[in-house]
Tab-separated table of C-alpha atoms in Angstrom:
chain	number	residue	atom	x	y	z
I	1	MET	CA	68.963	37.537	157.072
I	2	ARG	CA	65.769	37.476	155.105
I	3	ARG	CA	63.214	38.163	157.793
I	4	PRO	CA	59.876	39.560	156.531
I	5	ARG	CA	59.178	42.762	158.382
I	6	THR	CA	56.209	44.996	158.389
I	7	LEU	CA	56.735	48.295	156.716
I	8	VAL	CA	59.689	50.412	157.731
I	9	ARG	CA	58.201	53.802	158.621
I	10	LEU	CA	61.358	55.672	159.484
I	11	ALA	CA	62.673	58.457	157.315
I	12	LEU	CA	64.696	56.761	154.579
I	13	THR	CA	67.727	58.483	153.150
I	14	VAL	CA	68.554	58.555	149.454
I	15	ALA	CA	71.684	59.666	147.660
I	16	LEU	CA	70.434	61.887	144.845
I	17	LEU	CA	72.755	62.920	142.049
I	18	THR	CA	71.405	65.823	140.006
I	19	GLY	CA	72.879	68.212	137.467
I	20	LEU	CA	73.817	65.306	135.224
I	21	ALA	CA	71.512	66.128	132.329
I	22	GLY	CA	73.026	65.862	128.904
I	23	THR	CA	72.047	65.691	125.264
I	24	ALA	CA	72.872	62.527	123.363
I	25	SER	CA	74.265	62.515	119.865
I	26	ALA	CA	71.550	62.328	117.213
I	27	ASP	CA	73.873	60.186	115.112
I	28	PRO	CA	75.448	57.636	117.479
I	29	PRO	CA	78.714	56.115	116.278
I	30	ASP	CA	77.878	52.439	115.668
I	31	THR	CA	81.137	51.380	114.101
I	32	GLY	CA	80.706	47.888	112.770
I	33	ALA	CA	77.063	47.541	113.845
I	34	SER	CA	74.775	45.568	111.573
I	35	LYS	CA	71.064	46.273	111.295
I	36	SER	CA	68.058	45.946	109.065
I	37	ASP	CA	67.186	48.874	106.799
I	38	ASN	CA	64.014	49.621	108.780
I	39	ILE	CA	65.889	50.382	112.034
I	40	THR	CA	67.496	53.766	112.766
I	41	HIS	CA	69.631	54.304	115.851
I	42	LEU	CA	68.529	57.705	117.153
I	43	ALA	CA	70.579	58.316	120.282
I	44	SER	CA	72.745	56.828	122.987
I	45	VAL	CA	73.085	58.288	126.499
I	46	PRO	CA	76.205	56.931	128.261
I	47	MET	CA	76.030	55.774	131.867
I	48	THR	CA	77.490	58.404	134.180
I	49	GLY	CA	78.341	59.008	137.810
I	50	ALA	CA	77.525	56.427	140.453
I	51	LEU	CA	75.599	54.224	137.996
I	52	THR	CA	78.596	53.689	135.715
I	53	GLY	CA	79.860	50.713	137.688
I	54	GLY	CA	76.451	49.014	137.688
I	55	LEU	CA	74.431	47.221	135.028
I	56	ASN	CA	71.460	48.811	133.276
I	57	THR	CA	68.412	46.554	133.645
I	58	ASP	CA	64.701	47.167	133.105
I	59	ILE	CA	62.727	50.216	131.905
I	60	ALA	CA	59.364	51.731	132.890
I	61	PHE	CA	57.599	54.680	131.252
I	62	ALA	CA	55.236	57.460	132.339
I	63	GLY	CA	54.303	60.390	130.122
I	64	LYS	CA	57.457	61.621	128.421
I	65	LYS	CA	59.795	60.022	130.922
I	66	ALA	CA	61.696	56.748	131.016
I	67	TYR	CA	62.801	55.195	134.297
I	68	VAL	CA	65.835	52.920	133.971
I	69	GLY	CA	66.876	50.429	136.622
I	70	ASN	CA	70.534	49.781	137.331
I	71	PHE	CA	72.276	47.468	139.818
I	72	ALA	CA	73.626	50.667	141.414
I	73	GLY	CA	70.276	52.559	141.524
I	74	PHE	CA	68.053	54.115	138.861
I	75	ALA	CA	67.940	57.038	136.426
I	76	ILE	CA	65.104	59.160	135.056
I	77	TYR	CA	65.228	60.448	131.474
I	78	ASP	CA	63.168	63.000	129.588
I	79	VAL	CA	62.296	61.259	126.297
I	80	GLY	CA	59.973	63.920	124.908
I	81	ASP	CA	62.373	64.059	121.968
I	82	PRO	CA	63.517	60.449	121.520
I	83	ALA	CA	66.380	61.589	119.311
I	84	ASN	CA	67.723	63.690	122.185
I	85	PRO	CA	66.928	61.998	125.517
I	86	ARG	CA	68.032	63.984	128.547
I	87	MET	CA	68.869	62.648	131.985
I	88	ILE	CA	66.809	64.422	134.640
I	89	SER	CA	68.232	62.735	137.740
I	90	GLN	CA	69.718	59.547	139.027
I	91	VAL	CA	69.603	57.890	142.410
I	92	ALA	CA	72.456	55.850	143.841
I	93	CYS	CA	70.788	52.959	145.666
I	94	PRO	CA	72.680	49.698	145.116
I	95	GLY	CA	70.936	46.339	145.340
I	96	SER	CA	70.682	43.760	142.575
I	97	GLN	CA	68.914	44.006	140.247
I	98	ASN	CA	66.697	47.013	140.790
I	99	ASP	CA	63.882	45.827	138.566
I	100	ILE	CA	61.699	48.903	138.164
I	101	SER	CA	58.090	50.007	137.656
I	102	VAL	CA	56.075	53.216	138.063
I	103	TYR	CA	52.450	53.923	138.897
I	104	GLY	CA	50.560	56.981	140.099
I	105	GLY	CA	53.690	58.981	140.859
I	106	LEU	CA	55.322	56.105	142.743
I	107	LEU	CA	58.380	54.133	141.672
I	108	PHE	CA	58.986	50.575	142.830
I	109	LEU	CA	62.442	48.997	142.974
I	110	SER	CA	63.348	45.337	143.554
I	111	THR	CA	66.286	44.457	145.817
I	112	ASP	CA	67.460	40.881	145.346
I	113	GLN	CA	70.774	41.130	147.121
I	114	SER	CA	71.141	40.558	150.841
I	115	ARG	CA	71.981	43.970	152.372
I	116	SER	CA	72.870	45.339	155.792
I	117	ASN	CA	69.634	47.362	155.945
I	118	ASN	CA	66.954	48.878	153.693
I	119	SER	CA	68.658	52.231	153.116
I	120	CYS	CA	70.430	53.377	149.961
I	121	GLN	CA	73.655	53.444	151.951
I	122	SER	CA	73.495	49.743	152.829
I	123	VAL	CA	76.303	47.315	152.048
I	124	PRO	CA	76.154	43.655	151.003
I	125	GLN	CA	75.640	41.270	153.902
I	126	SER	CA	75.325	37.486	153.971
I	127	PRO	CA	71.771	36.094	153.718
I	128	THR	CA	72.751	33.681	156.489
I	129	ILE	CA	72.565	36.649	158.897
I	130	LYS	CA	68.989	37.024	160.098
I	131	GLU	CA	69.124	40.823	160.254
I	132	SER	CA	69.960	41.149	156.538
I	133	TRP	CA	67.398	42.859	154.316
I	134	GLU	CA	65.928	42.320	150.811
I	135	GLY	CA	62.619	43.365	149.283
I	136	ILE	CA	60.778	46.255	147.597
I	137	LYS	CA	61.687	49.935	147.935
I	138	ILE	CA	59.151	52.658	147.129
I	139	PHE	CA	59.979	56.168	145.914
I	140	ASP	CA	57.845	59.232	145.257
I	141	VAL	CA	58.825	60.517	141.780
I	142	ARG	CA	56.164	63.134	141.205
I	143	ASP	CA	59.078	65.573	141.083
I	144	PRO	CA	61.419	63.631	138.779
I	145	ALA	CA	64.333	65.933	139.554
I	146	ASN	CA	64.028	65.081	143.243
I	147	PRO	CA	62.940	61.465	143.854
I	148	ARG	CA	62.072	60.769	147.476
I	149	TYR	CA	62.443	57.388	149.177
I	150	VAL	CA	59.275	56.810	151.198
I	151	ALA	CA	58.977	53.161	152.227
I	152	ALA	CA	60.352	49.636	152.125
I	153	VAL	CA	58.734	46.221	152.406
I	154	GLU	CA	60.887	43.204	153.241
I	155	THR	CA	60.143	39.886	151.552
I	156	LYS	CA	61.365	36.457	152.623
I	157	CYS	CA	63.542	35.644	149.619
I	158	GLY	CA	64.153	39.139	148.317
I	159	SER	CA	62.711	40.612	145.140
I	160	HIS	CA	64.250	39.590	141.843
I	161	THR	CA	61.427	41.088	139.779
I	162	HIS	CA	57.942	42.394	140.458
I	163	THR	CA	54.672	43.020	138.625
I	164	LEU	CA	51.981	45.624	139.299
I	165	ILE	CA	48.274	44.749	139.378
I	166	PRO	CA	46.229	47.974	139.769
I	167	GLU	CA	43.085	47.738	141.864
I	168	PRO	CA	39.995	48.653	139.780
I	169	SER	CA	39.057	51.385	142.273
I	170	ASN	CA	42.529	52.903	141.789
I	171	ARG	CA	42.929	53.237	145.538
I	172	SER	CA	45.680	50.623	145.756
I	173	VAL	CA	48.080	48.671	143.607
I	174	TYR	CA	49.120	45.087	144.213
I	175	ILE	CA	52.700	43.957	143.658
I	176	TYR	CA	53.367	40.351	142.673
I	177	ASN	CA	56.877	39.706	143.970
I	178	SER	CA	59.042	37.042	142.317
I	179	SER	CA	62.090	35.424	143.917
I	180	PHE	CA	63.855	32.080	143.721
I	181	PHE	CA	66.852	29.969	144.848
I	182	PRO	CA	66.077	29.367	148.539
I	183	ASN	CA	68.727	27.813	150.749
I	184	ALA	CA	68.488	25.854	153.963
I	185	THR	CA	71.249	28.046	155.471
I	186	TYR	CA	69.157	31.226	154.998
I	187	PRO	CA	67.010	31.862	158.089
I	188	ASP	CA	64.068	33.230	156.106
I	189	CYS	CA	64.441	32.030	152.514
I	190	GLN	CA	63.869	28.361	153.208
I	191	PRO	CA	63.114	25.657	150.623
I	192	PRO	CA	60.860	24.878	148.874
I	193	ASN	CA	59.862	28.543	148.205
I	194	ASP	CA	56.870	27.339	146.182
I	195	ARG	CA	55.033	30.664	146.573
I	196	ILE	CA	54.996	34.285	145.540
I	197	ASP	CA	54.537	37.283	147.847
I	198	ILE	CA	51.779	39.802	147.209
I	199	ILE	CA	52.187	43.339	148.534
I	200	LYS	CA	49.327	45.823	148.723
I	201	VAL	CA	50.263	49.497	148.399
I	202	PRO	CA	47.648	52.158	149.322
I	203	LEU	CA	48.350	54.864	146.751
I	204	ARG	CA	47.456	57.732	149.090
I	205	ASP	CA	49.593	56.338	151.897
I	206	PRO	CA	52.352	54.106	150.474
I	207	ALA	CA	53.956	54.016	153.919
I	208	LYS	CA	51.282	51.428	154.794
I	209	ALA	CA	52.422	49.004	152.090
I	210	ALA	CA	52.686	45.441	153.387
I	211	VAL	CA	52.693	41.795	152.342
I	212	VAL	CA	49.055	40.663	152.380
I	213	ALA	CA	49.339	37.145	150.928
I	214	SER	CA	51.871	34.500	149.945
I	215	PRO	CA	49.945	32.022	147.797
I	216	VAL	CA	51.516	28.641	147.022
I	217	LEU	CA	51.652	28.057	143.262
I	218	PHE	CA	53.365	24.662	143.371
I	219	PRO	CA	51.842	22.437	146.072
I	220	ASP	CA	53.422	19.449	144.299
I	221	GLY	CA	56.858	21.108	144.260
I	222	GLY	CA	56.826	22.049	140.583
I	223	PHE	CA	59.310	20.848	137.969
I	224	PRO	CA	61.835	18.568	139.713
I	225	GLY	CA	64.764	19.538	137.502
I	226	SER	CA	66.707	17.702	134.825
I	227	GLU	CA	70.190	17.523	133.355
I	228	THR	CA	69.529	20.710	131.404
I	229	GLY	CA	66.744	22.439	133.336
I	230	ASP	CA	66.460	24.079	136.762
I	231	ALA	CA	64.063	22.722	139.347
I	232	THR	CA	61.274	25.114	140.257
I	233	SER	CA	61.831	26.914	143.569
I	234	GLY	CA	60.017	30.179	142.943
I	235	CYS	CA	59.270	32.415	139.976
I	236	HIS	CA	61.594	34.614	137.960
I	237	ASP	CA	59.038	36.948	136.399
I	238	ILE	CA	55.290	37.406	135.985
I	239	THR	CA	53.473	39.330	133.251
I	240	ALA	CA	49.878	40.352	133.935
I	241	PHE	CA	47.091	41.076	131.442
I	242	PRO	CA	44.586	42.758	133.775
I	243	ALA	CA	41.934	43.345	131.085
I	244	ARG	CA	41.526	39.573	130.726
I	245	ARG	CA	42.235	38.884	134.407
I	246	ILE	CA	45.103	36.554	133.590
I	247	ALA	CA	48.850	36.482	134.141
I	248	ALA	CA	51.707	34.381	132.808
I	249	ALA	CA	54.358	33.333	135.325
I	250	ALA	CA	57.813	32.151	134.266
I	251	CYS	CA	58.942	29.978	137.164
I	252	MET	CA	62.309	28.362	136.524
I	253	GLY	CA	61.064	24.936	135.374
I	254	ASP	CA	57.409	25.826	134.833
I	255	GLY	CA	55.366	28.118	132.630
I	256	VAL	CA	52.156	29.032	134.437
I	257	LEU	CA	48.855	30.642	133.467
I	258	LEU	CA	47.129	32.394	136.382
I	259	ASP	CA	43.616	33.635	136.970
I	260	ILE	CA	44.009	37.020	138.724
I	261	SER	CA	40.310	37.894	139.041
I	262	ARG	CA	41.033	38.265	142.752
I	263	PRO	CA	44.442	39.986	142.764
I	264	ALA	CA	45.283	38.931	146.324
I	265	ALA	CA	44.383	35.322	145.577
I	266	PRO	CA	45.684	34.281	142.136
I	267	ARG	CA	44.774	30.781	140.973
I	268	VAL	CA	46.780	28.457	138.737
I	269	ILE	CA	44.695	27.448	135.714
I	270	ASP	CA	47.385	25.768	133.615
I	271	ARG	CA	51.053	24.728	133.817
I	272	VAL	CA	53.475	23.609	131.131
I	273	GLN	CA	57.015	22.224	131.211
I	274	ASP	CA	59.674	21.663	128.538
I	275	ALA	CA	62.353	19.322	129.856
I	276	GLU	CA	63.812	18.835	126.382
I	277	ASN	CA	64.564	22.410	125.336
I	278	PHE	CA	63.920	24.879	128.172
I	279	SER	CA	66.538	25.464	130.850
I	280	PHE	CA	65.099	28.418	132.807
I	281	TRP	CA	61.632	29.896	132.238
I	282	HIS	CA	62.508	33.591	132.482
I	283	GLY	CA	59.719	35.922	131.289
I	284	ALA	CA	56.542	36.222	129.249
I	285	THR	CA	54.754	38.536	126.810
I	286	PHE	CA	51.110	38.349	125.701
I	287	ASN	CA	49.864	39.343	122.276
I	288	GLY	CA	47.498	42.303	121.951
I	289	ASP	CA	44.273	40.564	122.895
I	290	GLY	CA	45.673	38.050	125.371
I	291	THR	CA	45.031	35.001	123.190
I	292	LYS	CA	48.725	34.079	122.944
I	293	VAL	CA	51.742	34.243	125.190
I	294	VAL	CA	55.445	33.782	124.530
I	295	PHE	CA	57.830	32.495	127.204
I	296	MET	CA	61.579	33.189	127.212
I	297	ASP	CA	64.243	30.643	128.129
I	298	GLU	CA	67.309	32.234	129.745
I	299	LEU	CA	69.691	29.360	129.075
I	300	GLY	CA	73.076	30.133	130.644
I	301	GLY	CA	71.622	32.722	133.017
I	302	GLY	CA	72.313	35.647	130.678
I	303	GLY	CA	76.071	35.187	130.723
I	304	GLY	CA	76.358	32.315	128.260
I	305	ALA	CA	77.066	32.340	124.536
I	306	GLU	CA	73.905	30.541	123.450
I	307	CYS	CA	73.281	31.951	119.946
I	308	ASN	CA	75.476	29.689	117.869
I	309	GLU	CA	75.256	26.601	115.707
I	310	ALA	CA	76.218	24.226	118.513
I	311	VAL	CA	73.333	25.321	120.769
I	312	GLY	CA	70.881	25.373	117.875
I	313	PRO	CA	67.543	27.115	117.246
I	314	ASP	CA	65.377	25.550	119.975
I	315	LYS	CA	67.417	26.176	123.141
I	316	GLY	CA	67.814	29.603	124.729
I	317	ALA	CA	64.874	30.589	122.542
I	318	THR	CA	61.369	32.032	122.922
I	319	ALA	CA	58.421	29.621	122.859
I	320	VAL	CA	55.081	30.648	121.333
I	321	PHE	CA	51.878	29.368	122.937
I	322	ASP	CA	48.268	29.869	121.929
I	323	ILE	CA	45.792	30.223	124.812
I	324	LEU	CA	42.829	27.994	123.978
I	325	HIS	CA	40.004	27.661	126.511
I	326	ARG	CA	42.414	29.036	129.143
I	327	LYS	CA	44.981	26.337	128.375
I	328	LEU	CA	48.499	26.780	126.963
I	329	LYS	CA	49.085	25.103	123.593
I	330	PHE	CA	52.704	25.068	122.338
I	331	ARG	CA	53.153	26.147	118.708
I	332	SER	CA	56.804	26.948	117.961
I	333	TYR	CA	60.175	28.379	119.007
I	334	TYR	CA	61.713	31.640	117.846
I	335	LYS	CA	65.402	32.482	117.976
I	336	ILE	CA	67.409	35.179	116.201
I	337	PRO	CA	68.676	33.880	112.835
I	338	ARG	CA	72.233	35.251	113.262
I	339	HIS	CA	74.931	33.201	114.927
I	340	GLN	CA	76.967	35.182	117.424
I	341	ALA	CA	80.639	34.835	118.345
I	342	GLU	CA	81.587	32.236	120.942
I	343	GLY	CA	82.435	34.963	123.459
I	344	GLU	CA	79.156	36.893	123.105
I	345	ASN	CA	76.592	36.373	125.840
I	346	CYS	CA	73.362	35.927	123.923
I	347	VAL	CA	70.018	34.423	124.901
I	348	SER	CA	66.283	35.187	124.806
I	349	HIS	CA	65.560	38.132	127.119
I	350	ASN	CA	63.172	41.040	127.835
I	351	GLY	CA	60.886	42.417	125.142
I	352	SER	CA	57.505	44.013	124.594
I	353	LEU	CA	54.636	44.020	122.156
I	354	ILE	CA	54.502	46.512	119.287
I	355	PRO	CA	50.768	47.353	119.101
I	356	VAL	CA	49.658	46.616	115.542
I	357	ARG	CA	45.984	45.742	115.143
I	358	GLY	CA	45.545	42.346	113.544
I	359	ARG	CA	49.228	41.393	113.891
I	360	ASP	CA	51.345	39.942	116.691
I	361	ILE	CA	54.718	41.720	116.594
I	362	MET	CA	57.211	42.330	119.376
I	363	VAL	CA	60.689	43.701	119.931
I	364	GLN	CA	62.999	41.611	122.110
I	365	ALA	CA	66.473	41.966	123.609
I	366	TRP	CA	69.098	39.251	123.124
I	367	TYR	CA	72.032	40.735	125.099
I	368	GLN	CA	75.005	40.817	122.686
I	369	GLY	CA	72.704	39.428	120.016
I	370	GLY	CA	71.246	42.964	119.965
I	371	PHE	CA	67.498	43.179	119.596
I	372	SER	CA	65.077	41.578	117.186
I	373	VAL	CA	61.682	42.685	115.894
I	374	TRP	CA	59.675	39.588	115.054
I	375	ASP	CA	56.185	38.596	113.946
I	376	PHE	CA	54.328	35.672	115.546
I	377	THR	CA	50.915	36.284	113.946
I	378	ASP	CA	51.242	32.760	112.557
I	379	SER	CA	52.045	31.062	115.857
I	380	ALA	CA	53.633	28.081	114.119
I	381	ASN	CA	55.882	30.172	111.878
I	382	PRO	CA	57.354	33.224	113.665
I	383	HIS	CA	59.828	35.290	111.662
I	384	GLU	CA	62.066	38.325	112.044
I	385	ILE	CA	61.230	41.635	110.368
I	386	GLY	CA	63.977	43.870	111.812
I	387	TYR	CA	67.101	43.853	113.992
I	388	PHE	CA	70.073	45.752	115.418
I	389	ASP	CA	73.321	44.046	116.391
I	390	ARG	CA	76.721	45.392	117.420
I	391	PRO	CA	79.980	43.448	116.937
I	392	PRO	CA	81.420	41.420	119.846
I	393	ARG	CA	82.963	43.228	122.797
I	394	ARG	CA	86.753	43.109	122.751
I	395	PRO	CA	88.164	41.745	124.936
I	396	ALA	CA	85.257	39.371	125.413
I	397	SER	CA	83.064	40.424	128.338
I	398	PHE	CA	79.441	40.647	129.440
I	399	GLY	CA	77.252	43.222	127.691
I	400	GLY	CA	74.426	43.813	125.261
I	401	TYR	CA	70.742	44.689	125.583
I	402	TRP	CA	69.039	43.649	128.809
I	403	SER	CA	65.659	45.061	127.745
I	404	ALA	CA	64.276	46.349	124.442
I	405	TYR	CA	60.807	47.920	124.639
I	406	TYR	CA	58.453	49.816	122.335
I	407	TYR	CA	56.718	52.891	123.766
I	408	ASN	CA	54.769	55.555	121.878
I	409	GLY	CA	56.564	55.184	118.554
I	410	THR	CA	60.115	54.519	119.765
I	411	ILE	CA	62.185	51.466	120.671
I	412	TYR	CA	64.171	51.924	123.889
I	413	GLY	CA	67.046	49.682	124.917
I	414	THR	CA	69.206	49.292	128.003
I	415	GLU	CA	72.705	48.391	126.863
I	416	SER	CA	73.798	46.655	130.044
I	417	VAL	CA	77.245	48.135	130.573
I	418	THR	CA	77.315	51.281	128.446
I	419	ALA	CA	74.189	53.314	127.704
I	420	PHE	CA	70.471	53.981	127.347
I	421	ASP	CA	69.603	53.853	123.629
I	422	THR	CA	66.710	54.948	121.425
I	423	PHE	CA	65.699	53.655	117.985
I	424	LYS	CA	63.066	54.221	115.328
I	425	ILE	CA	61.466	51.494	113.270
I	426	SER	CA	60.085	52.551	109.868
I	427	ASP	CA	58.107	49.725	108.349
I	428	ALA	CA	54.660	49.470	106.787
I	429	ARG	CA	54.016	46.459	109.034
I	430	THR	CA	54.533	48.466	112.238
I	431	ASP	CA	53.915	52.118	111.334
I	432	SER	CA	50.328	52.052	112.624
I	433	ALA	CA	51.644	51.325	116.139
I	434	GLY	CA	52.861	54.922	116.292
I	435	ARG	CA	49.241	56.057	116.606
I	436	VAL	CA	48.822	54.156	119.881
I	437	LYS	CA	49.674	56.549	122.711
I	438	LEU	CA	50.001	55.430	126.312
I	439	SER	CA	50.245	57.598	129.408
I	440	GLU	CA	52.196	54.915	131.259
I	441	LEU	CA	53.786	51.546	130.526
I	442	ASN	CA	55.130	48.872	132.802
I	443	VAL	CA	55.840	46.092	130.340
I	444	GLN	CA	55.061	43.362	132.893
I	445	THR	CA	51.586	44.884	133.358
I	446	GLN	CA	50.461	44.576	129.782
I	447	PRO	CA	47.717	46.898	128.537
I	448	ALA	CA	44.876	45.821	126.272
I	449	PHE	CA	45.395	47.923	123.165
I	450	TRP	CA	42.016	46.901	121.764
I	451	GLY	CA	39.106	44.646	122.716
């Protein structure tokens, strides 16, 4: 069952698998891969051990380390030399989809699968059973070789993704928890689920983390659904831009702009819908100064072959919006210009900004469409400037890049079913981004690279 509990304060056990460090090849074998001349594939670290049977998902960064979520747990990599990433440790802790973030030595993990309890030894259990558990798990990763599970916070409808909003005093961090698809047969996750949950985590005592608010974003019920689009019953993902006190929420049938001046009480300031071309509002990325935002449409749920002539350029794409007087103004769609095979799952997915002053450039994953580096400086005319794309999987099966992110001069990608990859982009249009150095990056908590 999905009953919201207060914090679990018992000792929580974690299955830690160490001694798995390894050096990746500096010249990965990409037989048949196509790419632009400005992209170099540096390394590929295969999935190993207990994580092999899972799916690689999101990535967070702190210092010279990358933290990679996986349906079966998470892994920590030393990326001090991006051409030779080294696994430091991995934790077996199954629970879809293990969306991940890090802050102040803590690691946060989303569990969006109904489980028998909140431990890393739990097993799947029907959400119709009231004692079932879903929510946020918290680990101490100050010693990356020995992560320690310290707390768990249950949320009503689980945790598909989450977003960190640091408190200005740096004493606490807020977590915006996103979940969707309620069901009348679930004791806790009841329709309409028109809200998000907000968790407050005291950084000095994360064991006191708890849900402090559940604001309703859709008092009118949100988008009612259409032949091609999902009705809104929660949010899939939220990206915050704390420097401008705004956030962009992708909520199934709605794209939402939030005022987060009061982190525990966000306020909707604009909403947009696209019944013609958008099926499922999935995620968002701001430009460098927070004057634009792009929303992704995950047509087909990530498993569909949506990058072909039949689907066309406007569906399963990324929509570019200008933010004018705190309102969202649609400008254009962007979709990769290469048609993929009918058996290749391909759709707009997770990406991040490449910090180039005066330009709006991002790298974005497209599952088996690889990843694309594209420029949306001219909001009405976005265009690709680089890409990497492997041939179709044979026999046809799910795969490709779940996330593709830029961090401190390197592009990192989670190939869903095979590896953690690193790439270099060498291009006069993006080279200046290499001078921007961050100490930490959670892509859904977007930094202001300049004023």
